[in-house]
mmCIF file of C-alpha atoms in Angstrom:
data_model
loop_
_atom_site.group_PDB
_atom_site.id
_atom_site.type_symbol
_atom_site.label_atom_id
_atom_site.label_comp_id
_atom_site.label_asym_id
_atom_site.label_seq_id
_atom_site.Cartn_x
_atom_site.Cartn_y
_atom_site.Cartn_z
ATOM 1 C CA ASN A 1 -16.441 -13.452 -44.080
ATOM 2 C CA GLY A 2 -15.776 -17.044 -42.974
ATOM 3 C CA ARG A 3 -17.678 -16.738 -39.708
ATOM 4 C CA HIS A 4 -20.609 -18.834 -38.671
ATOM 5 C CA PRO A 5 -23.937 -17.063 -38.614
ATOM 6 C CA THR A 6 -24.665 -15.812 -35.105
ATOM 7 C CA THR A 7 -27.785 -16.991 -33.351
ATOM 8 C CA PRO A 8 -29.241 -15.136 -30.401
ATOM 9 C CA HIS A 9 -28.394 -16.741 -27.045
ATOM 10 C CA GLN A 10 -31.262 -17.946 -24.901
ATOM 11 C CA PRO A 11 -31.464 -16.351 -21.469
ATOM 12 C CA LEU A 12 -31.302 -18.531 -18.353
ATOM 13 C CA PRO A 13 -33.224 -20.644 -17.462
ATOM 14 C CA GLN A 14 -33.050 -22.505 -20.730
ATOM 15 C CA VAL A 15 -36.389 -23.432 -22.233
ATOM 16 C CA LEU A 16 -36.722 -27.057 -23.333
ATOM 17 C CA ASN A 17 -39.671 -28.233 -25.378
ATOM 18 C CA ARG A 18 -40.522 -31.887 -24.885
ATOM 19 C CA GLN A 19 -42.351 -33.728 -27.574
ATOM 20 C CA GLY A 20 -46.055 -34.013 -26.959
ATOM 21 C CA GLU A 21 -46.125 -31.260 -24.315
ATOM 22 C CA SER A 22 -47.587 -27.897 -25.017
ATOM 23 C CA LYS A 23 -46.083 -26.217 -21.923
ATOM 24 C CA PRO A 24 -42.347 -25.531 -21.936
ATOM 25 C CA THR A 25 -40.194 -27.110 -19.209
ATOM 26 C CA TYR A 26 -37.575 -24.922 -17.546
ATOM 27 C CA LYS A 27 -34.149 -26.279 -16.715
ATOM 28 C CA VAL A 28 -32.330 -24.531 -13.861
ATOM 29 C CA VAL A 29 -28.637 -24.270 -14.658
ATOM 30 C CA GLY A 30 -26.169 -24.193 -11.765
ATOM 31 C CA GLY A 31 -28.754 -24.992 -9.112
ATOM 32 C CA ARG A 32 -27.975 -26.926 -5.936
ATOM 33 C CA LYS A 33 -29.091 -30.545 -6.008
ATOM 34 C CA ASN A 34 -30.590 -32.575 -3.172
ATOM 35 C CA VAL A 35 -30.562 -29.798 -0.603
ATOM 36 C CA LYS A 36 -33.544 -29.393 1.691
ATOM 37 C CA LYS A 37 -34.663 -25.901 2.571
ATOM 38 C CA SER A 38 -34.025 -26.558 6.259
ATOM 39 C CA ASP A 39 -30.476 -27.723 5.464
ATOM 40 C CA SER A 40 -29.673 -24.602 3.490
ATOM 41 C CA GLY A 41 -30.756 -22.432 6.439
ATOM 42 C CA THR A 42 -28.531 -24.409 8.792
ATOM 43 C CA GLN A 43 -25.567 -23.982 6.481
ATOM 44 C CA SER A 44 -25.953 -20.213 6.421
ATOM 45 C CA GLU A 45 -26.254 -20.106 10.231
ATOM 46 C CA THR A 46 -23.090 -22.180 10.544
ATOM 47 C CA SER A 47 -21.343 -19.936 8.050
ATOM 48 C CA ALA A 48 -22.462 -16.820 9.945
ATOM 49 C CA HIS A 49 -21.309 -18.369 13.238
ATOM 50 C CA HIS A 50 -17.945 -19.246 11.667
ATOM 51 C CA GLN A 51 -17.585 -15.700 10.307
ATOM 52 C CA LEU A 52 -18.456 -14.207 13.708
ATOM 53 C CA SER A 53 -15.957 -16.539 15.364
ATOM 54 C CA LYS A 54 -13.243 -15.428 12.930
ATOM 55 C CA GLN A 55 -14.081 -11.767 13.617
ATOM 56 C CA GLN A 56 -13.854 -12.370 17.373
ATOM 57 C CA GLU A 57 -10.472 -14.083 16.957
ATOM 58 C CA HIS A 58 -9.221 -11.168 14.849
ATOM 59 C CA TRP A 59 -10.524 -8.654 17.428
ATOM 60 C CA LYS A 60 -8.866 -10.517 20.300
ATOM 61 C CA ALA A 61 -5.571 -10.679 18.416
ATOM 62 C CA ALA A 62 -5.771 -6.952 17.656
ATOM 63 C CA MET A 63 -6.511 -6.141 21.306
ATOM 64 C CA LYS A 64 -3.576 -8.289 22.465
ATOM 65 C CA HIS A 65 -1.293 -6.503 20.000
ATOM 66 C CA ASN A 66 -2.534 -3.083 21.172
ATOM 67 C CA LYS A 67 -2.016 -4.073 24.808
ATOM 68 C CA ASN A 68 1.592 -5.049 24.055
ATOM 69 C CA VAL A 69 2.216 -1.834 22.143
ATOM 70 C CA LEU A 70 0.818 0.283 24.982
ATOM 71 C CA ALA A 71 2.809 -1.623 27.598
ATOM 72 C CA ASN A 72 6.007 -1.036 25.605
ATOM 73 C CA GLN A 73 5.180 2.644 25.171
ATOM 74 C CA GLU A 74 4.505 2.973 28.892
ATOM 75 C CA GLN A 75 7.826 1.319 29.734
ATOM 76 C CA GLU A 76 9.704 3.567 27.311
ATOM 77 C CA MET A 77 7.984 6.657 28.760
ATOM 78 C CA LYS A 78 8.991 5.656 32.309
ATOM 79 C CA GLU A 79 12.601 5.212 31.216
ATOM 80 C CA TYR A 80 12.539 8.567 29.412
ATOM 81 C CA LEU A 81 11.138 10.323 32.501
ATOM 82 C CA ARG A 82 13.809 8.715 34.725
ATOM 83 C CA ARG A 83 16.544 10.012 32.412
ATOM 84 C CA GLN A 84 14.951 13.462 32.318
ATOM 85 C CA GLN A 85 14.682 13.518 36.104
ATOM 86 C CA LYS A 86 18.393 12.668 36.458
ATOM 87 C CA VAL A 87 19.312 15.445 34.043
ATOM 88 C CA ALA A 88 17.048 17.889 35.900
ATOM 89 C CA GLU A 89 18.499 16.934 39.298
ATOM 90 C CA LYS A 90 22.033 17.342 37.970
ATOM 91 C CA HIS A 91 21.096 20.708 36.493
ATOM 92 C CA ILE A 92 19.489 21.842 39.776
ATOM 93 C CA LYS A 93 22.541 20.809 41.817
ATOM 94 C CA HIS A 94 24.884 22.566 39.424
ATOM 95 C CA TYR A 95 22.923 25.775 38.847
ATOM 96 C CA SER A 96 20.848 26.179 42.026
ATOM 97 C CA PRO A 97 21.165 29.596 43.696
ATOM 98 C CA ALA A 98 21.444 27.819 47.059
ATOM 99 C CA ALA A 99 24.340 25.762 45.758
ATOM 100 C CA VAL A 100 26.049 28.898 44.429
ATOM 101 C CA ARG A 101 25.691 30.597 47.836
ATOM 102 C CA LYS A 102 26.921 27.468 49.615
ATOM 103 C CA ASN A 103 29.968 27.300 47.330
ATOM 104 C CA ALA A 104 30.588 31.020 47.779
ATOM 105 C CA ASN A 105 30.469 30.682 51.595
ATOM 106 C CA THR A 106 32.936 27.793 51.582
ATOM 107 C CA ASN A 107 35.368 29.870 49.569
ATOM 108 C CA ASP A 108 35.326 32.666 52.185
#
């Protein structure tokens, strides 16, 4: 069919046979070179600290945003209540039974 015969792939790690040795030697593919165990632990701690720092920055930014949103909502609510109070006072002055009696007495 024009294709090359397929050979089974060797699983990682690859097994290398050196001449004159009866035991196979394993080659680690994709491993980290020249890294001490103590160094690798320090890197993960630094990475965790950096991640925690980023989370704290995100949290602080979110809290600042929420504070601004709540302050704006509070301001808008105060303005709404002031307008409602003016409408209510106008309504009370116009439709109050005491005002109707007062107006009726002045007409007498």
